[in-house]
XYZ file of N, CA and C in Angstrom:
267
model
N 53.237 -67.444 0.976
C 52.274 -66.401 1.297
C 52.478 -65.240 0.332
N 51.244 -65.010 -0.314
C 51.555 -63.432 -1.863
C 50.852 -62.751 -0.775
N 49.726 -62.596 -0.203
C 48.668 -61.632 0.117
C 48.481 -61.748 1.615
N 48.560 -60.342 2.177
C 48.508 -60.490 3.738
C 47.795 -59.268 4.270
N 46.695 -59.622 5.076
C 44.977 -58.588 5.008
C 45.304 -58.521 6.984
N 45.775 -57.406 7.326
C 45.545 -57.423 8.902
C 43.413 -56.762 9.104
N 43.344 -57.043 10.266
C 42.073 -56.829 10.725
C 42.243 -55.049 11.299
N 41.322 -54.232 11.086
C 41.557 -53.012 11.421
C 40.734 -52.891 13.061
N 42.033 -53.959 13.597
C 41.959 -53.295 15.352
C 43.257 -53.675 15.647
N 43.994 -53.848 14.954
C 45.697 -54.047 15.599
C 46.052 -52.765 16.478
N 45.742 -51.603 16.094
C 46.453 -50.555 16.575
C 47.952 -50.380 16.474
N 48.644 -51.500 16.850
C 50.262 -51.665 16.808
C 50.762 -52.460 15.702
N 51.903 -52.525 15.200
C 52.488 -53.021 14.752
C 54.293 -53.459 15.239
N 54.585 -54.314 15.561
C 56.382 -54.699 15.654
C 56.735 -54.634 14.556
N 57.923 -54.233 14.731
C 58.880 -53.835 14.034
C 59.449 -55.257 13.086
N 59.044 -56.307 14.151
C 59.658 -57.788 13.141
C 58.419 -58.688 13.041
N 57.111 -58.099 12.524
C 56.130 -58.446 12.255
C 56.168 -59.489 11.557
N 56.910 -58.934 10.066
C 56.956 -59.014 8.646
C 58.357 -60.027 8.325
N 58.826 -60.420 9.173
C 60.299 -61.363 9.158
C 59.823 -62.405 8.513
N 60.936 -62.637 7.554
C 60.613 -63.668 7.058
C 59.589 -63.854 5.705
N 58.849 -62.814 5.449
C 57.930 -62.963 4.552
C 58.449 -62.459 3.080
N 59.866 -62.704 3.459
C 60.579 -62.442 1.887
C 59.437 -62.736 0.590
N 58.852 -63.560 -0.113
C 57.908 -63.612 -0.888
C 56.481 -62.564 -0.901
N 56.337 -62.301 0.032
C 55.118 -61.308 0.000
C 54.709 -60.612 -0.962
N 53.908 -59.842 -2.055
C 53.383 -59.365 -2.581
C 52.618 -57.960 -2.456
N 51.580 -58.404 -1.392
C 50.547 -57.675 -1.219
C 50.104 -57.756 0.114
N 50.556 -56.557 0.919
C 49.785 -55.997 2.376
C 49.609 -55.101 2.449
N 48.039 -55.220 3.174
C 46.890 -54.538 3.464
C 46.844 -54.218 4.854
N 47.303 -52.965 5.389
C 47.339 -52.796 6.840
C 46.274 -51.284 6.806
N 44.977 -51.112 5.793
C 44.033 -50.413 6.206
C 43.472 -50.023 7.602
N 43.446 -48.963 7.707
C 42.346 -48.667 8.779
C 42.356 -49.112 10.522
N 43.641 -49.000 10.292
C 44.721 -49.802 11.553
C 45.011 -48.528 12.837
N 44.027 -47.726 13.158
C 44.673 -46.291 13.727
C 46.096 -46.509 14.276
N 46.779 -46.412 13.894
C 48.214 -46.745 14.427
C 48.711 -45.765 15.580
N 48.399 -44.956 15.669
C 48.376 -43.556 16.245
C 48.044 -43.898 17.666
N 46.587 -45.078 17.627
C 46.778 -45.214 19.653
C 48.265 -45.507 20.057
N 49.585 -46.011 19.660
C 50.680 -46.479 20.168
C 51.437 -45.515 19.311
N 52.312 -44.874 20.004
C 53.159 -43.514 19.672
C 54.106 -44.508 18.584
N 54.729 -45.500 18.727
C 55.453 -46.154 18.113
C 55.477 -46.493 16.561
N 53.948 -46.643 16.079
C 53.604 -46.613 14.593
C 53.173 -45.322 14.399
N 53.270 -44.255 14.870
C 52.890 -43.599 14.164
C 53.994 -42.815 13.554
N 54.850 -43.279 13.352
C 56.117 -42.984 12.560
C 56.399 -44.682 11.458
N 56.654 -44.341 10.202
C 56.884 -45.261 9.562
C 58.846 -45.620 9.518
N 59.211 -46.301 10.614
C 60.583 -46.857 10.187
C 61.108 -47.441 9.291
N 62.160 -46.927 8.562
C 62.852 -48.182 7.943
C 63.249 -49.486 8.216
N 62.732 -49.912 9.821
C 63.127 -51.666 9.896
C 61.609 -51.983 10.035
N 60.518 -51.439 9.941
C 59.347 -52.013 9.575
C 58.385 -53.126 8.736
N 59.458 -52.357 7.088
C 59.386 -53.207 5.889
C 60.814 -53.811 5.669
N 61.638 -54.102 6.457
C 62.600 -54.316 6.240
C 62.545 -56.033 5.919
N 62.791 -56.053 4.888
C 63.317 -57.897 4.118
C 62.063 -57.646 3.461
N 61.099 -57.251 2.849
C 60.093 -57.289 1.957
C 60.535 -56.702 0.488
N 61.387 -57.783 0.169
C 61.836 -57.196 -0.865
C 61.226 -57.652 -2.191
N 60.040 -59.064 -2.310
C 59.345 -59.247 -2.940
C 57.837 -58.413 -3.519
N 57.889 -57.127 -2.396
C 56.433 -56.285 -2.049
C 56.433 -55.422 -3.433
N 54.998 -55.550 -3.651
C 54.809 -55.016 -4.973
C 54.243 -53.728 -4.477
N 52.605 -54.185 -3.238
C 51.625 -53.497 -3.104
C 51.333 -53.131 -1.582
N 51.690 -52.132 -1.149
C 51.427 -51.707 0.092
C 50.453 -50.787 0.863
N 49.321 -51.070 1.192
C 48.569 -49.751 1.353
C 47.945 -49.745 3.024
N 49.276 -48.473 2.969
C 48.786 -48.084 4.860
C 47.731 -46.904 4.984
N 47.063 -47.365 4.215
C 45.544 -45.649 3.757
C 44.551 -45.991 5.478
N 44.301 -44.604 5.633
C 43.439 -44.373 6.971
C 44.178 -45.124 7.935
N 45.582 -44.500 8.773
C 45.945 -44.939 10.150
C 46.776 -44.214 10.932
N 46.226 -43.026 10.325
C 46.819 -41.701 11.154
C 47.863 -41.558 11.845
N 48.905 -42.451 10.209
C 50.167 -42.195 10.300
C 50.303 -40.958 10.421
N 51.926 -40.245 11.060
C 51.906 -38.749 11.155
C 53.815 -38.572 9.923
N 54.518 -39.533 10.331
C 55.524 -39.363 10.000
C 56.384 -40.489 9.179
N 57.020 -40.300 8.283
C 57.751 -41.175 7.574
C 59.300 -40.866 7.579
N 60.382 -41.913 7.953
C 61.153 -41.846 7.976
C 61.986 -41.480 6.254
N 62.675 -40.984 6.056
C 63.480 -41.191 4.595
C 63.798 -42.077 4.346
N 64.443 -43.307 5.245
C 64.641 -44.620 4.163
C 63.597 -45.237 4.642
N 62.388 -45.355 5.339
C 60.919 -46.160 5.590
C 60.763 -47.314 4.069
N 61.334 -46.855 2.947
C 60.641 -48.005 2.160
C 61.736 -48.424 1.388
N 63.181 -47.913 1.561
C 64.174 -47.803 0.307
C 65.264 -49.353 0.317
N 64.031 -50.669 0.982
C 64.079 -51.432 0.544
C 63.465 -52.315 0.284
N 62.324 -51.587 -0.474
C 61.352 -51.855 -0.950
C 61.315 -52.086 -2.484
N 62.600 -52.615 -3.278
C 63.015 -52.081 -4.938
C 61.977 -52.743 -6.016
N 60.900 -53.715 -5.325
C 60.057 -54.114 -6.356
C 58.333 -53.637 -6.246
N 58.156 -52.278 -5.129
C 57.064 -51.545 -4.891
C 56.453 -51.031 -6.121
N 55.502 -51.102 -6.518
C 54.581 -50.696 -7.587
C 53.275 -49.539 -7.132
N 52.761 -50.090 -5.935
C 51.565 -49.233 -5.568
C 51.822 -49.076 -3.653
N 52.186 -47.822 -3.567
C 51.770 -47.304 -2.353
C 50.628 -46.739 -1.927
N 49.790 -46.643 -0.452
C 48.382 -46.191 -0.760
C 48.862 -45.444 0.445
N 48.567 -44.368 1.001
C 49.193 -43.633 1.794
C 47.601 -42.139 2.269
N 46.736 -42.084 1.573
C 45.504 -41.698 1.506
C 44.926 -41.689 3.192
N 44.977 -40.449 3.855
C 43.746 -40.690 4.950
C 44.786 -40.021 6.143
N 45.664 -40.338 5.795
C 47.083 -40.260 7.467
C 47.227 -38.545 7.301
N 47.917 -38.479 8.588
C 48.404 -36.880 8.561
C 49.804 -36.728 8.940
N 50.083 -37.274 7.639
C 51.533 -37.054 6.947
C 52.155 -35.450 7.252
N 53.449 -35.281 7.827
C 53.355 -33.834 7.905
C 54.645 -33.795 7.258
């Protein structure tokens, strides 16, 4: 699996969504209001955790509010973050 497109009505996300998808590339979690569930609307560091193949990540429009400091810092082959739309504070 390179490319992984969620549908923008998840609302939630688990924390061990993404297990396993060591190869991954490219996810698309657009337009996902994450915000109905208090739980995403903070970006954890065990979220992306084992995506260490991820080039391209774009959580644009899901009214993220908060990002943890290590949220991506194992992420060492990230190229494009999309982060556009949230209310990052």
């Amino acid at each position: 699996l390179i490319e992984l497109k969620f549908i923008p009505v998840l609302g939630r996300i688990d924390e061990k969504a993404f297990y396993g998808l060591k190869n991954l590339k490219r996810l698309h979690l657009c337009k996902n209001n994450f915000s109905r569930f208090k739980c995403n609307e903070t970006i954890t560091s065990q979220l992306f955790n084992g995506l260490t193949s991820l080039e391209e990540l774009f959580l644009d429009f899901n009214r993220i509010k908060t990002i943890e400091d290590d949220a991506f810092i194992n992420l060492t082959n990230l190229k494009k973050l999309n982060l556009d739309g949230n209310y990052i504070e």
